[in-house]
Structures are given as C-alpha cells and as structure tokens.
mmCIF file of C-alpha atoms in Angstrom:
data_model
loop_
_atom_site.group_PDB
_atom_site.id
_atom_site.type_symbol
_atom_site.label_atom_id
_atom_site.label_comp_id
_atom_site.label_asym_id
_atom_site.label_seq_id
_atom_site.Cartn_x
_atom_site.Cartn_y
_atom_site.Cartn_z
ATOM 1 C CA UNK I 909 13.244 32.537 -2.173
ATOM 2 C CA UNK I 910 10.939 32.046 -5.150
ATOM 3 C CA UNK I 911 9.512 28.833 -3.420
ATOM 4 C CA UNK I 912 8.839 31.031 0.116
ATOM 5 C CA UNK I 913 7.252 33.576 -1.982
ATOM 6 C CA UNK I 914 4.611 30.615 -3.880
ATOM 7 C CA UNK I 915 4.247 28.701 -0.056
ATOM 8 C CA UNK I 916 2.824 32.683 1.448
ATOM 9 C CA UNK I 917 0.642 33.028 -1.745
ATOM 10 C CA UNK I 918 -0.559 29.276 -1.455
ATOM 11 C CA UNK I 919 -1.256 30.028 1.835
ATOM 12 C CA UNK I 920 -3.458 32.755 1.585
ATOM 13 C CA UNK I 921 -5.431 31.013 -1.035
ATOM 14 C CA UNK I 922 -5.870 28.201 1.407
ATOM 15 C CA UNK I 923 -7.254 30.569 3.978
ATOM 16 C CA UNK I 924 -10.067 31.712 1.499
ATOM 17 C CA UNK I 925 -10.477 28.574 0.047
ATOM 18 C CA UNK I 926 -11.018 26.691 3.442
ATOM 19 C CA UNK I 927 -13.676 28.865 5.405
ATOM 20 C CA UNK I 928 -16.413 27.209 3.977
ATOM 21 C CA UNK I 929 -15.228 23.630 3.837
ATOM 22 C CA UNK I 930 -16.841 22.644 7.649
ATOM 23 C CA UNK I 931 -18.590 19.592 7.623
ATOM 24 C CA UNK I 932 -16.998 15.773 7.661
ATOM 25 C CA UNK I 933 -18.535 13.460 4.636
ATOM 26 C CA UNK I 934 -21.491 12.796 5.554
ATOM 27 C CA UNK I 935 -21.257 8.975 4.617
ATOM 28 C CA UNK I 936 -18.180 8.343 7.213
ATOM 29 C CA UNK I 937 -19.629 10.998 9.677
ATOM 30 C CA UNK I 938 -20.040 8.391 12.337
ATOM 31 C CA UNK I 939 -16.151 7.623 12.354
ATOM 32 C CA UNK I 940 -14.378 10.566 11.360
ATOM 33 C CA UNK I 941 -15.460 13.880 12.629
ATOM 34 C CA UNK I 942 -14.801 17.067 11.315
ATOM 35 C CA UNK I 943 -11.772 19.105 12.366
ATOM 36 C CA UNK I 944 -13.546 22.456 13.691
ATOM 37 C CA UNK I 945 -11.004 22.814 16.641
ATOM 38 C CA UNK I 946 -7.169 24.129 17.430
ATOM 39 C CA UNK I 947 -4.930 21.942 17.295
ATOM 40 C CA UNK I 948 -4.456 22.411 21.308
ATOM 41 C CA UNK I 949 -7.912 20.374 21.622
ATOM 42 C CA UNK I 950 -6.225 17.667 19.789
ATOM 43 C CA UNK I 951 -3.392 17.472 22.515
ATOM 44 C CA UNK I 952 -0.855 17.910 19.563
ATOM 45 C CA UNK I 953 2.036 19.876 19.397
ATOM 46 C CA UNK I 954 1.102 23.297 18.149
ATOM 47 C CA UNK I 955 4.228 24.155 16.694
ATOM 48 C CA UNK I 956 5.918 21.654 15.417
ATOM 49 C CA UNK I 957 9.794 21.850 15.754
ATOM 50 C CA UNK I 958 10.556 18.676 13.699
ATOM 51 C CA UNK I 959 8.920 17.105 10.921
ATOM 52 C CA UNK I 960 9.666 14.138 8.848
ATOM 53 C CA UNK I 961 8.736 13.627 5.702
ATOM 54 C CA UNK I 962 8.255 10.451 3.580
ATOM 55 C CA UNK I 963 7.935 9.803 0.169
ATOM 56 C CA UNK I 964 7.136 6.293 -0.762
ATOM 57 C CA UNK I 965 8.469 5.868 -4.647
ATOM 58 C CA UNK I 966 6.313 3.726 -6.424
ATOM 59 C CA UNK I 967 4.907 3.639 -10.504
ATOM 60 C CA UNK I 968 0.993 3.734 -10.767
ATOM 61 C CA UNK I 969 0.865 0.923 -13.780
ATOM 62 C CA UNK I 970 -2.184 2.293 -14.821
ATOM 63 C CA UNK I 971 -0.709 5.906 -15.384
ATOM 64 C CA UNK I 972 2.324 8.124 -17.422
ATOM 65 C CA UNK I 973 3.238 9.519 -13.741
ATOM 66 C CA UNK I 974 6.587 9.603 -12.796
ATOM 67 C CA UNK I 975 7.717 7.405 -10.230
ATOM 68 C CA UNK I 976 9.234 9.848 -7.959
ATOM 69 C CA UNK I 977 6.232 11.746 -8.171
ATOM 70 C CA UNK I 978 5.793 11.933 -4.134
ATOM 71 C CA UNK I 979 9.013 13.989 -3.675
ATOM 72 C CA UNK I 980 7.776 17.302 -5.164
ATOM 73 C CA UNK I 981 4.645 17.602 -2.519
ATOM 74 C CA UNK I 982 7.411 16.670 0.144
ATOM 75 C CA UNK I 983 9.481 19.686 -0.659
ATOM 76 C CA UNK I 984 6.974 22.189 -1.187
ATOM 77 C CA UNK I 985 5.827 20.767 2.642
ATOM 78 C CA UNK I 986 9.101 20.820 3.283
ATOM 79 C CA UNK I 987 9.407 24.580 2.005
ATOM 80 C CA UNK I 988 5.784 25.425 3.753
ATOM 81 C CA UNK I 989 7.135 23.659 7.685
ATOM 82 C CA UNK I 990 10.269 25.825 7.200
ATOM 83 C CA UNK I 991 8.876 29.121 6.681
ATOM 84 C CA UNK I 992 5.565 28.904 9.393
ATOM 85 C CA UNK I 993 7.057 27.296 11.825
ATOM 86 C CA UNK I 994 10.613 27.023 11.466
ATOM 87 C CA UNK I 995 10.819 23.664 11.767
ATOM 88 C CA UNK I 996 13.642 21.038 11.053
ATOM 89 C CA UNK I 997 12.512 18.836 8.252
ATOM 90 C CA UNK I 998 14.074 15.698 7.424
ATOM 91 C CA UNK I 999 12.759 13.715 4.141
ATOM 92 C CA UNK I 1000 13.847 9.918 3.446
ATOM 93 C CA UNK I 1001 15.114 9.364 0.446
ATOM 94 C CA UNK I 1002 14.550 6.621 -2.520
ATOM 95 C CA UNK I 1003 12.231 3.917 -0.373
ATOM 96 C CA UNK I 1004 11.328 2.046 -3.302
ATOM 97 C CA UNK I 1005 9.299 -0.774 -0.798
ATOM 98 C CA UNK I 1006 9.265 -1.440 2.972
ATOM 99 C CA UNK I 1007 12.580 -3.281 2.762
ATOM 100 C CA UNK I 1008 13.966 0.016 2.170
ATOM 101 C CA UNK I 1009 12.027 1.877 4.699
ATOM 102 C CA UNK I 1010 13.449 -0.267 8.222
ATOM 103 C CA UNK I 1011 17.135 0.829 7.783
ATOM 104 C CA UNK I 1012 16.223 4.240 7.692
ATOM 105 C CA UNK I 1013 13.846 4.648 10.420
ATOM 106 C CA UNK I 1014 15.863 2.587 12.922
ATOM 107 C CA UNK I 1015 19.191 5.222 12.081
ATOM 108 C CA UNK I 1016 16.775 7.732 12.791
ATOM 109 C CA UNK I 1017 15.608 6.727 16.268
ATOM 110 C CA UNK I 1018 18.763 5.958 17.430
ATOM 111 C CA UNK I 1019 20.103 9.448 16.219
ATOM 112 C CA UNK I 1020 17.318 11.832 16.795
ATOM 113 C CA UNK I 1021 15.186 13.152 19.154
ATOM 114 C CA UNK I 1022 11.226 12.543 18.715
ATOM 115 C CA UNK I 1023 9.193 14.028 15.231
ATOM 116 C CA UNK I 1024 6.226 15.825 15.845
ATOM 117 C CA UNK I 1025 4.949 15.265 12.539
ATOM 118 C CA UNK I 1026 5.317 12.147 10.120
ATOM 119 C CA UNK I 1027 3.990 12.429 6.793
ATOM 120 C CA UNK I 1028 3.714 9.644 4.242
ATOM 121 C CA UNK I 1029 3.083 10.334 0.597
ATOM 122 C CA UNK I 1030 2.826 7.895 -1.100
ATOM 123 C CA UNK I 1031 0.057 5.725 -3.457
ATOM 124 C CA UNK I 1032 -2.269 4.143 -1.015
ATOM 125 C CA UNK I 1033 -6.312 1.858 -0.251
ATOM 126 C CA UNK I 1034 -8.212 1.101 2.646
ATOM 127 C CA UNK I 1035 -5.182 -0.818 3.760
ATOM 128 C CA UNK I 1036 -2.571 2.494 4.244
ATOM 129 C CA UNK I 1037 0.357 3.332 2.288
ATOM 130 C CA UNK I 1038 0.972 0.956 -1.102
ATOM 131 C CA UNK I 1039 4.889 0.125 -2.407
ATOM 132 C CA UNK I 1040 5.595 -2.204 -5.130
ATOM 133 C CA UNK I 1041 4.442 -6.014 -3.945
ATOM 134 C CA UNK I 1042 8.183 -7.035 -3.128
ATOM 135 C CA UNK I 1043 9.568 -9.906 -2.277
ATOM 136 C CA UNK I 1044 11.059 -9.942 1.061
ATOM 137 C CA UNK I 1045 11.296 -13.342 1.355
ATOM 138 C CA UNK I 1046 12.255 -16.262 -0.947
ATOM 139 C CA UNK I 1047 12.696 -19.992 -0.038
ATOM 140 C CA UNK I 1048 13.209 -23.144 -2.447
ATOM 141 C CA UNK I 1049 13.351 -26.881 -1.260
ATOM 142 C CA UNK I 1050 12.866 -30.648 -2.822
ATOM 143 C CA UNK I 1051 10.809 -32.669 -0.686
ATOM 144 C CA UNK I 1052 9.819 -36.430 -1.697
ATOM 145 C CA UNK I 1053 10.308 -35.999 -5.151
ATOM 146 C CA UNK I 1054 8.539 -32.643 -5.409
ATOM 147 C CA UNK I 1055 10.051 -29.075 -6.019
ATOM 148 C CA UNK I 1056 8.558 -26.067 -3.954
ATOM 149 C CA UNK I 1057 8.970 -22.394 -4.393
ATOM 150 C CA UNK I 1058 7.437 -19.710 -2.382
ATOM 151 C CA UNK I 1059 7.590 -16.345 -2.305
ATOM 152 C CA UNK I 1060 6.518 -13.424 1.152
ATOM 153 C CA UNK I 1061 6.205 -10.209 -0.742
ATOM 154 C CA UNK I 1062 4.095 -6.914 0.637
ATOM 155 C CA UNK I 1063 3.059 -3.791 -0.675
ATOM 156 C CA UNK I 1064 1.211 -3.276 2.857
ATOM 157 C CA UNK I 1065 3.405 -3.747 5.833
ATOM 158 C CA UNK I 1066 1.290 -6.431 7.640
ATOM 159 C CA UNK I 1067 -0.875 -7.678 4.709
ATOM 160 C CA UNK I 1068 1.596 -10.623 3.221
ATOM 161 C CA UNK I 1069 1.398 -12.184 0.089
ATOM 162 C CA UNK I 1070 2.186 -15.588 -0.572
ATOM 163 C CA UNK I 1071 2.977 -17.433 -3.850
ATOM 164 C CA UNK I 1072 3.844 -21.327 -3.898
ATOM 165 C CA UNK I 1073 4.835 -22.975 -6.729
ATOM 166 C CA UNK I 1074 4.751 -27.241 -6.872
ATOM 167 C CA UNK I 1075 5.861 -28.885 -9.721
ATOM 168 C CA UNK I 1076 7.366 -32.948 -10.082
ATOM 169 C CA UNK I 1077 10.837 -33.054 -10.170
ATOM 170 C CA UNK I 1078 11.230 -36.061 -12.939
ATOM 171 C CA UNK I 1079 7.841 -35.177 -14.447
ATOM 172 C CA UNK I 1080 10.051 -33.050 -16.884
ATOM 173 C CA UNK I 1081 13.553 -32.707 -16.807
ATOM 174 C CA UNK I 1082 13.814 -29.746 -18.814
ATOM 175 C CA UNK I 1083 11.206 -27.632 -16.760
ATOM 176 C CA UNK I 1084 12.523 -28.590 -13.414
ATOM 177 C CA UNK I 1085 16.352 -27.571 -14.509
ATOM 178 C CA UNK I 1086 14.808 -24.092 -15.762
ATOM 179 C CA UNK I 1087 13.219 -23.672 -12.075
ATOM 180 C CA UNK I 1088 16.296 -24.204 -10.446
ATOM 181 C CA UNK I 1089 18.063 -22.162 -12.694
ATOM 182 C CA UNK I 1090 16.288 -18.985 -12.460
ATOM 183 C CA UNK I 1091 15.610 -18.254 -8.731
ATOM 184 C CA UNK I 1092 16.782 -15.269 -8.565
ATOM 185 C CA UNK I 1093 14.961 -13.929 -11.928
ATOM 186 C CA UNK I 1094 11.672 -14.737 -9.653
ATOM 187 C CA UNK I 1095 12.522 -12.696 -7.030
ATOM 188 C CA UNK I 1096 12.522 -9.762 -8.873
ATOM 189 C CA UNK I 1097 9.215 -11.007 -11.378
ATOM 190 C CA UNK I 1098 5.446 -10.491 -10.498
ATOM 191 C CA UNK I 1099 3.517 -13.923 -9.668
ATOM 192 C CA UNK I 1100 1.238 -13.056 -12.367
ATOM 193 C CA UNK I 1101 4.560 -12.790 -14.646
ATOM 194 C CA UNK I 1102 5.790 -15.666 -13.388
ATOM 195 C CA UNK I 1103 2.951 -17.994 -13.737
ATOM 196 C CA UNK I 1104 2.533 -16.843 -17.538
ATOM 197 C CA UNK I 1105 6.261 -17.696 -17.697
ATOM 198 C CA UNK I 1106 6.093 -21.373 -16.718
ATOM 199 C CA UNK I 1107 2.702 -21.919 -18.271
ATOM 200 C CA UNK I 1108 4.797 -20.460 -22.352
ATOM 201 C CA UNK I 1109 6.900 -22.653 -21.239
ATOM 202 C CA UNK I 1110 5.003 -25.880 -20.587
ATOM 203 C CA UNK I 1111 3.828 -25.148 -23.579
ATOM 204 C CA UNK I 1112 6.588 -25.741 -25.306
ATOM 205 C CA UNK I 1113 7.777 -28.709 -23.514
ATOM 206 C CA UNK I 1114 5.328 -30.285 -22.525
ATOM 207 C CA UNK I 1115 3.556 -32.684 -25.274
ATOM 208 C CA UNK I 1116 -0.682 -32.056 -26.317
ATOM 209 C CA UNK I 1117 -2.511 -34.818 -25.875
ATOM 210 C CA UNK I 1118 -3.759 -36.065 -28.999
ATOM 211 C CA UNK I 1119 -7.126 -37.289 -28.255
ATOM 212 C CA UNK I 1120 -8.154 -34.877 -26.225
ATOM 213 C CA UNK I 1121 -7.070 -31.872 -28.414
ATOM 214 C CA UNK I 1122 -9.256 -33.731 -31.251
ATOM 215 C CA UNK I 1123 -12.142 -34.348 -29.125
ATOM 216 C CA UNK I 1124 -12.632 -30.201 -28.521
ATOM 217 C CA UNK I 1125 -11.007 -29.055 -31.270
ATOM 218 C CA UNK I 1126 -10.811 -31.370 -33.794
ATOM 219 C CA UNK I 1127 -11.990 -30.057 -37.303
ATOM 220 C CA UNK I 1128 -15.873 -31.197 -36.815
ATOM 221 C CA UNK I 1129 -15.651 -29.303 -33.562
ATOM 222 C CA UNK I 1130 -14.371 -26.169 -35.588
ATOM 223 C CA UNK I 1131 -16.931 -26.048 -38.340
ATOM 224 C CA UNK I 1132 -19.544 -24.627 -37.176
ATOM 225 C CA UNK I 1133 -17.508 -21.927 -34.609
ATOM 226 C CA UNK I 1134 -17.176 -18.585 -36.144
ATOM 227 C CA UNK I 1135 -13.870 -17.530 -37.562
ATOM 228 C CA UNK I 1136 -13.211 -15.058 -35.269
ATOM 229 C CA UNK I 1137 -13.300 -17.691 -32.464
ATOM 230 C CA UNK I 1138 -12.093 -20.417 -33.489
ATOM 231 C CA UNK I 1139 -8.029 -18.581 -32.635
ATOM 232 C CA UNK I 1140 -9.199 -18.180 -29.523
ATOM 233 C CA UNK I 1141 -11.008 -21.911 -28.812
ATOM 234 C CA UNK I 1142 -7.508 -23.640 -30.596
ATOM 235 C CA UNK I 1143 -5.654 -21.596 -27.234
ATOM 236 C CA UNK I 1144 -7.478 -23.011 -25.205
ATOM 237 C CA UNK I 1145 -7.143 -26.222 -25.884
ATOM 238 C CA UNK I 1146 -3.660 -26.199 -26.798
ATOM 239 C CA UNK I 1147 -3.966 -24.738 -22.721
ATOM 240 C CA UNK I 1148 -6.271 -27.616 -21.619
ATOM 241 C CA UNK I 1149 -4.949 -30.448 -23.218
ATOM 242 C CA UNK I 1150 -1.666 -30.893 -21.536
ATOM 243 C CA UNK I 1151 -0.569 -32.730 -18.046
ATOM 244 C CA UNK I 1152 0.298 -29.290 -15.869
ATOM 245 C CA UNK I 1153 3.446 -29.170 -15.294
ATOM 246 C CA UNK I 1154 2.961 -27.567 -11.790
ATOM 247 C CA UNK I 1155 0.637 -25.465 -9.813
ATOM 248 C CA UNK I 1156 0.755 -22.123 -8.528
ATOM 249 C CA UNK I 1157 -1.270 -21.121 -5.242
ATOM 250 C CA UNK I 1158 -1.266 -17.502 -4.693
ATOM 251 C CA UNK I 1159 -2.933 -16.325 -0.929
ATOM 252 C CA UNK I 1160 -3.144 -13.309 0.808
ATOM 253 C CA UNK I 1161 -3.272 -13.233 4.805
ATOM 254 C CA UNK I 1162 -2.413 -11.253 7.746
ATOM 255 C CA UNK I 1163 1.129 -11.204 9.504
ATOM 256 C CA UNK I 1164 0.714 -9.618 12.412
ATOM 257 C CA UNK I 1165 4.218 -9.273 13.466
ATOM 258 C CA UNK I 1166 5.523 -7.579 10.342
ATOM 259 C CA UNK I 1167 2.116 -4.759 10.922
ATOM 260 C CA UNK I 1168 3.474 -3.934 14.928
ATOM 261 C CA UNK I 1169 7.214 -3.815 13.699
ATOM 262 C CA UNK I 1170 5.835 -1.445 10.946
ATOM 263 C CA UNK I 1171 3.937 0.836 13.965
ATOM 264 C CA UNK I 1172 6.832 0.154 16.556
ATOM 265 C CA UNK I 1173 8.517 2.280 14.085
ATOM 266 C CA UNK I 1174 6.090 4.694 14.462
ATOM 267 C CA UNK I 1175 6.318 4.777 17.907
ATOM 268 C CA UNK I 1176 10.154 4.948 18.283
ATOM 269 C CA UNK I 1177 9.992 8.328 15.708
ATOM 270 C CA UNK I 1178 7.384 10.214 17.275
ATOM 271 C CA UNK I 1179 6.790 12.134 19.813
ATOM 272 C CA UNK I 1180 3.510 11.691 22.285
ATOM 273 C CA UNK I 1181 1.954 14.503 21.159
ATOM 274 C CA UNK I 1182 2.772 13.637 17.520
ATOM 275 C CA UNK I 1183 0.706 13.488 14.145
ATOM 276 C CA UNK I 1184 1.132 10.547 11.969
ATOM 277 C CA UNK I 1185 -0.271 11.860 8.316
ATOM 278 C CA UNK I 1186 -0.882 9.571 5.548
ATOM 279 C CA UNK I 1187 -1.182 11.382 2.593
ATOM 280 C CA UNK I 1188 -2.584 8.372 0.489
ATOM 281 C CA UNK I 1189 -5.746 7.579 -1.235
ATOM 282 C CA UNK I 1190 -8.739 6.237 1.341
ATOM 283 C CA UNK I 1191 -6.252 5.690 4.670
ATOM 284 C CA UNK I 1192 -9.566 7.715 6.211
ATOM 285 C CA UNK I 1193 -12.518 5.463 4.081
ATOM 286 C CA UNK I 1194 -14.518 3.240 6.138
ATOM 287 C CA UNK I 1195 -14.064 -0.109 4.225
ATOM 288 C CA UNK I 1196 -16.904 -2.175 3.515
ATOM 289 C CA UNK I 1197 -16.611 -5.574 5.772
ATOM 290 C CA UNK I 1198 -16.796 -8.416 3.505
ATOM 291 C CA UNK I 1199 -17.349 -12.523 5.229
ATOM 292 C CA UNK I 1200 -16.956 -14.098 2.058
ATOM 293 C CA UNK I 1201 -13.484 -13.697 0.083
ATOM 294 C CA UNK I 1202 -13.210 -10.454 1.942
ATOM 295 C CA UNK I 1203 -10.901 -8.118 -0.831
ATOM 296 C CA UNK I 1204 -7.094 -7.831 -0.276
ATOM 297 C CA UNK I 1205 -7.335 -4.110 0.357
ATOM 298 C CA UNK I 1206 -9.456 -4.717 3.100
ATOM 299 C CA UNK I 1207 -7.875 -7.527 5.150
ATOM 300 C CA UNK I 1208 -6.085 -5.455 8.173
ATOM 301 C CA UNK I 1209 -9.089 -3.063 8.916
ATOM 302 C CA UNK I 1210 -11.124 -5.855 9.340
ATOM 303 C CA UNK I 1211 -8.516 -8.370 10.871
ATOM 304 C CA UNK I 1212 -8.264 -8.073 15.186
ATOM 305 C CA UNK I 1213 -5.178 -6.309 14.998
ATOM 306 C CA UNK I 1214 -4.743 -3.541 17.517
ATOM 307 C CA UNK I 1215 -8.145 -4.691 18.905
ATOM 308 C CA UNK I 1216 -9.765 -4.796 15.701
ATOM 309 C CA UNK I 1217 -12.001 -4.513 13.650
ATOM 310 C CA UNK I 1218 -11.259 -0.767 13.047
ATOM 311 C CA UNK I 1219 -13.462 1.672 11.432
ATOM 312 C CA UNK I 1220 -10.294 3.095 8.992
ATOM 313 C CA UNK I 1221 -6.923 2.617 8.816
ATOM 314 C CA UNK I 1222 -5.892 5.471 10.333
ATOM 315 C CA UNK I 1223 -8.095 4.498 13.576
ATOM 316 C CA UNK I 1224 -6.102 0.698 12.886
ATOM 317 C CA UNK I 1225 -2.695 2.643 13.598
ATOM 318 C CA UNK I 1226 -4.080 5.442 15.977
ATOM 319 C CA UNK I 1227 -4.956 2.023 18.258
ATOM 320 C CA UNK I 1228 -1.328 0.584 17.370
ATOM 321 C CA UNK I 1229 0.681 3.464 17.786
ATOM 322 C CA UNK I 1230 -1.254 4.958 20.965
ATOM 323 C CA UNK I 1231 -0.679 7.996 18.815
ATOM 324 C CA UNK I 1232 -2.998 11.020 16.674
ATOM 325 C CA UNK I 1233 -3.500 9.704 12.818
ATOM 326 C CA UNK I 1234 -5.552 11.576 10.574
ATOM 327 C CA UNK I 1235 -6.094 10.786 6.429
ATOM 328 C CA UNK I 1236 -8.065 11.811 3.837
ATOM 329 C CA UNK I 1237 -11.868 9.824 2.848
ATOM 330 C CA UNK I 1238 -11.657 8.854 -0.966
ATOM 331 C CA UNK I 1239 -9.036 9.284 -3.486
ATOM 332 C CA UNK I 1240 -6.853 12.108 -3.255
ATOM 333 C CA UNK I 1241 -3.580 13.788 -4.898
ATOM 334 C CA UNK I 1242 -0.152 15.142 -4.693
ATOM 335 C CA UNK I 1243 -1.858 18.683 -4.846
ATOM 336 C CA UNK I 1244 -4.586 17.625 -2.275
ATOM 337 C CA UNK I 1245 -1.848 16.164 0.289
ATOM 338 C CA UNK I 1246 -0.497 19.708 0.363
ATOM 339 C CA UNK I 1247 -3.230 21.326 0.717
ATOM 340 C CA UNK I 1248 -4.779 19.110 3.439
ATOM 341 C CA UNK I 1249 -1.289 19.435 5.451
ATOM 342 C CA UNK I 1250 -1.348 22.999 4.745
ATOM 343 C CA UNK I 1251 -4.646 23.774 5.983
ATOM 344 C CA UNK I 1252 -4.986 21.165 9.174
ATOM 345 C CA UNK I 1253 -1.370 23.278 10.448
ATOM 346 C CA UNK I 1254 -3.021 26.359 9.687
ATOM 347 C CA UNK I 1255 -5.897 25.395 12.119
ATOM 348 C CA UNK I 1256 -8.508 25.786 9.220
ATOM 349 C CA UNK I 1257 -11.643 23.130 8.774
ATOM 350 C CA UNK I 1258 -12.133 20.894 5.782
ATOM 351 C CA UNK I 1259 -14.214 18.145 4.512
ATOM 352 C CA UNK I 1260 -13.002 14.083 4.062
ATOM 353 C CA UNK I 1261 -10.492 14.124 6.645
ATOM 354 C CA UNK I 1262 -10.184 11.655 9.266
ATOM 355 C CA UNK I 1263 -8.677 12.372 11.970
ATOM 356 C CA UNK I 1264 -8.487 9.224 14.667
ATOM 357 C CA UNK I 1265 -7.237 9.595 18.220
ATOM 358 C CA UNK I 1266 -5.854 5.997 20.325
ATOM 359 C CA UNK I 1267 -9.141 4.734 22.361
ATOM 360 C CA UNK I 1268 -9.606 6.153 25.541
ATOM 361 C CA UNK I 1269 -7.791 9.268 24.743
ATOM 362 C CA UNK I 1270 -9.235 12.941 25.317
ATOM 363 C CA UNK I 1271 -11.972 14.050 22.930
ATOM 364 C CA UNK I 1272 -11.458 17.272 21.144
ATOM 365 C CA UNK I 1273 -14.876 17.894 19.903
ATOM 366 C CA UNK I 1274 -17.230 19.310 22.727
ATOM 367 C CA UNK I 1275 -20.228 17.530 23.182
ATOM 368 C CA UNK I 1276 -22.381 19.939 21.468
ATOM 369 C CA UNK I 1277 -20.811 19.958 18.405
ATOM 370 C CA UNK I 1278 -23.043 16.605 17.735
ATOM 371 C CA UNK I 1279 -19.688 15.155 16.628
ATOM 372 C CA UNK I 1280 -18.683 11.397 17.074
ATOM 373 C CA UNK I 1281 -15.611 9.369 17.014
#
C-alpha cells in the first residue's frame, strides 16, 4: 500500500514536472522527434494489459553500485503498470548475460499471449543493452604443431567478440601443459586477464635473452636514466627481451545471426501494437560513423543490418522487429528510466527521447508540427 501511495505522489510530480519539457534535443532533432502526441497517434496500445519487465544484472566496474541495481526501477514500474492500468506484469529474473536471457523468453512465448510493453533496464551505448562480455562459446584444437584457443563472448547480442590465442606446442613444455590444463578457468576470465596471465607467466618460464637485455638495459644504458624510471625501463625489457611464447588476437565484428535471433525474440513476445523500451544509456544517440577503426560501441548502427546504416539503435531494432522502439539520447539512470516510462504512459512530452517507428509505418506527428523521423 505504501508503494501505491509513493507511485500516485510520483505521479503527480511527473505531471508538473513534464509540461514544460516539449522539444526533442536539438542535436538528434533530425532522427528522433519529440513525443507531443497520444499514444493512439503512435498506433500503440493505449492501455496496456501486459507488460514485461527486464532487468539485465550487470556490475558497472567503474562504480560501488550494486549489481542488481536494475530490479528496484522494475518494481516501482512494476508497482506504477499495476495501479494505472491494471496491468499483468511479469519481470525476468537473475539474467546475468544473454545466455541467460534465451531460455526465458522462449518459455514465455510458448506460454503467453503477446506483451504490450517490454522494458529493458539495464547498463547500455550506442549499441543497446550491455551484459557482462561472456563467453558463449569456447573451442581448443592442435593443428601442425600449433595450439589454438578462441573464445565468442558478447555483451551486445549481435556484436561478437573474438579472442584467439596461438602458441607452439614444443616451444615450451611447461606453458603448453598449463594451457591445456586450465580451459575452463578461461572461460570464465576476461581476455585482458587472460593475456596478463600467460604473459606473468612467460615470464617466469621463459629465459631473457642475455644480449639483448644488456644492449637496452645494461648498466651504461641505466646511468644516465632517472631513478624514477629506470623500474619502469628494467620491465620493459625484462618484457621485450624474451621469444613470445604465443600471441593473442583480440577482434570485434558483426554476427548477424545471433542480432535477428536476439529481435526474433522480440517479435515472438510482443504484440503488433507493442512498445519495446530500452531503458539504457544512449539506445536513442545518433552515433558518430567512423571508416577507420570504427569504435566497438558503434559497429551494429553502422553495420547493414536490418537495412542499415541506422540513425540509433532503437531505429536498428524498430527496422528488425517491424515494431515501435523508443530510448533515451545521452546517459541516463535508474531514476530517469522511471520517470521516462512514467511520463511517455501518462501521455506527457519530454526532451531526449527517441522514439523510432519500422520504415514505412504511419507517422504520428502531423505535418505541421515541423517534426521529422
């Protein structure tokens, strides 16, 4: 009851709040326009009767946060969908990456009748909704003398990340044996962990080469370098001066089959007249297109997916899906997913959202309104 009672007062605020908040960002004005409308204009579902909700667990590195940190907006929405429209609200539970995420969905789809909302709260870039970089995929083989390790892992369904790892099988003995005796550790380890594993540990076994370590380091070399560098030259050519052991490749690229299984899921949960809602960080940013070593976070937008290049991601899935997405421009929050949901339901405008409808679908903004998709 005490959670109604703070969803009506948040509510009200939001109504006051909201009026003035009218206009789209005026940097991403050309591909996101502002919501001024009902939500009939939209060809949504007005009232919607079922709602999933999904909270993508995953630790921010760089922060204190709790990693379960997306389930409290998801029951205060759950709390807020329950007492305006009395909907049925279902919320997936402990997706801790996208491995997690299949199982669920496909129970759903088969049990349920069509969503008319799905929400995703999760950590998120230009690329949609961000889980921990898992590995999905692990395969290990000896090939003409040569061992080879790679590694699929995503944090993006669609964007894969691949790690390979080469190394001579009779180069060292000792090295080789540890590879093939910790697989499994890898699977679970970071490819930044892993590399600084191997390289500690060629370190140790593998022997410095005398000549060259004295031709960089030696004490002549030293003399004249000041103290407080000279720890950090001896490292590196303690690093240098060794035969590698093996070499690690580490790519990113784009898979399009995993992205369409990822919004045929979509698809199979919601209805036609659905809303898919990522409550993430930038799923509504235009991206900047980049030729040369184009950034990780930007791959799909700019891939040909879903007859790419799309102007966000939320116009990359609205083309995939043949469904309504809508996100918010720039960085955003627990408290900010709540509000945005709150307000967009409520039928009340507000700056940096996106809101992308499939291509050649009905546009809700009248021509006068100056407003462009």
């Amino acid at each position: 009851m005490k959670n109604i009672l703070n969803m009506s007062l948040l509510t009200v605020l939001l109504f006051a709040a909201g009026s003035a908040d009218v206009y789209a960002d005026q940097y991403h004005s050309k591909s996101c326009s502002a919501f001024q409308g009902k939500l009939t204009n939209l060809k949504l579902h007005e009232s919607p009767k079922r709602v999933l909700l999904i909270p993508l667990l995953s630790r921010d590195p760089s922060t204190n946060e709790t990693p379960r940190w997306p389930e409290q907006p998801a029951r205060v929405l759950k709390t807020f969908y329950k007492s305006r429209f009395n909907s049925e609200v279902q919320i997936l539970h402990d997706i801790w990456n996208w491995s997690d995420y299949y199982p669920q969905v496909e129970r759903l789809a088969l049990e349920s009748p069509p969503f008319d909302r799905i929400i995703f709260i999760s950590h998120g870039g230009f690329d949609g909704p961000v889980m921990k970089n898992a590995v999905f995929r692990q395969k290990y083989r000896i090939n003409e003398g040569k061992g080879e390790l790679v590694q699929l892992s995503e944090a993006q369904p669609g964007l894969l990340n691949r790690m390979e790892i080469t190394y001579g099988l009779t180069k060292n003995p000792a090295f080789s044996d540890y590879i093939a005796s910790n697989l499994d550790n890898f699977k679970s380890m970071k490819s930044s962990d892993i590399f600084q594993q191997l390289k500690n540990l060629e370190m140790r076994l593998q022997p410095l080469d005398q000549s060259c370590f004295e031709r960089y380091c030696g004490p002549d070399k030293l003399a004249n370098s000041p103290a407080r560098l000279k720890p950090y030259r001896l490292d590196i050519c303690a690093r240098t001066c060794r035969e590698p052991l093996f070499e690690q490749k580490n790519t990113a690229e784009i898979a399009s089959e995993r992205f369409f299984t990822f919004t045929k899921s979509l698809r199979s949960l919601l209805a036609e007249d659905g809303l898919i809602f990522f409550g993430t960080c930038n799923p509504g940013s235009a991206a900047p297109k980049k030729e040369d070593e184009p950034d990780t976070t930007e791959l799909l937008i700019n891939s040909d997916l879903a007859g790419g290049p799309h102007q966000t991601y939320v116009h990359l899935v609205s083309a995939a899906t043949g469904r309504i997405a809508a996100g918010p421009i720039g960085k955003s929050s627990a408290e900010d997913i709540v509000n945005r949901v709150m307000l967009f339901e409520n039928n009340r405008p507000q700056q940096r959202l996106c809101i992308a409808l499939p291509p050649g679908n009905y546009r809700p903004y009248p021509e006068s309104t100056g407003a462009s998709e």
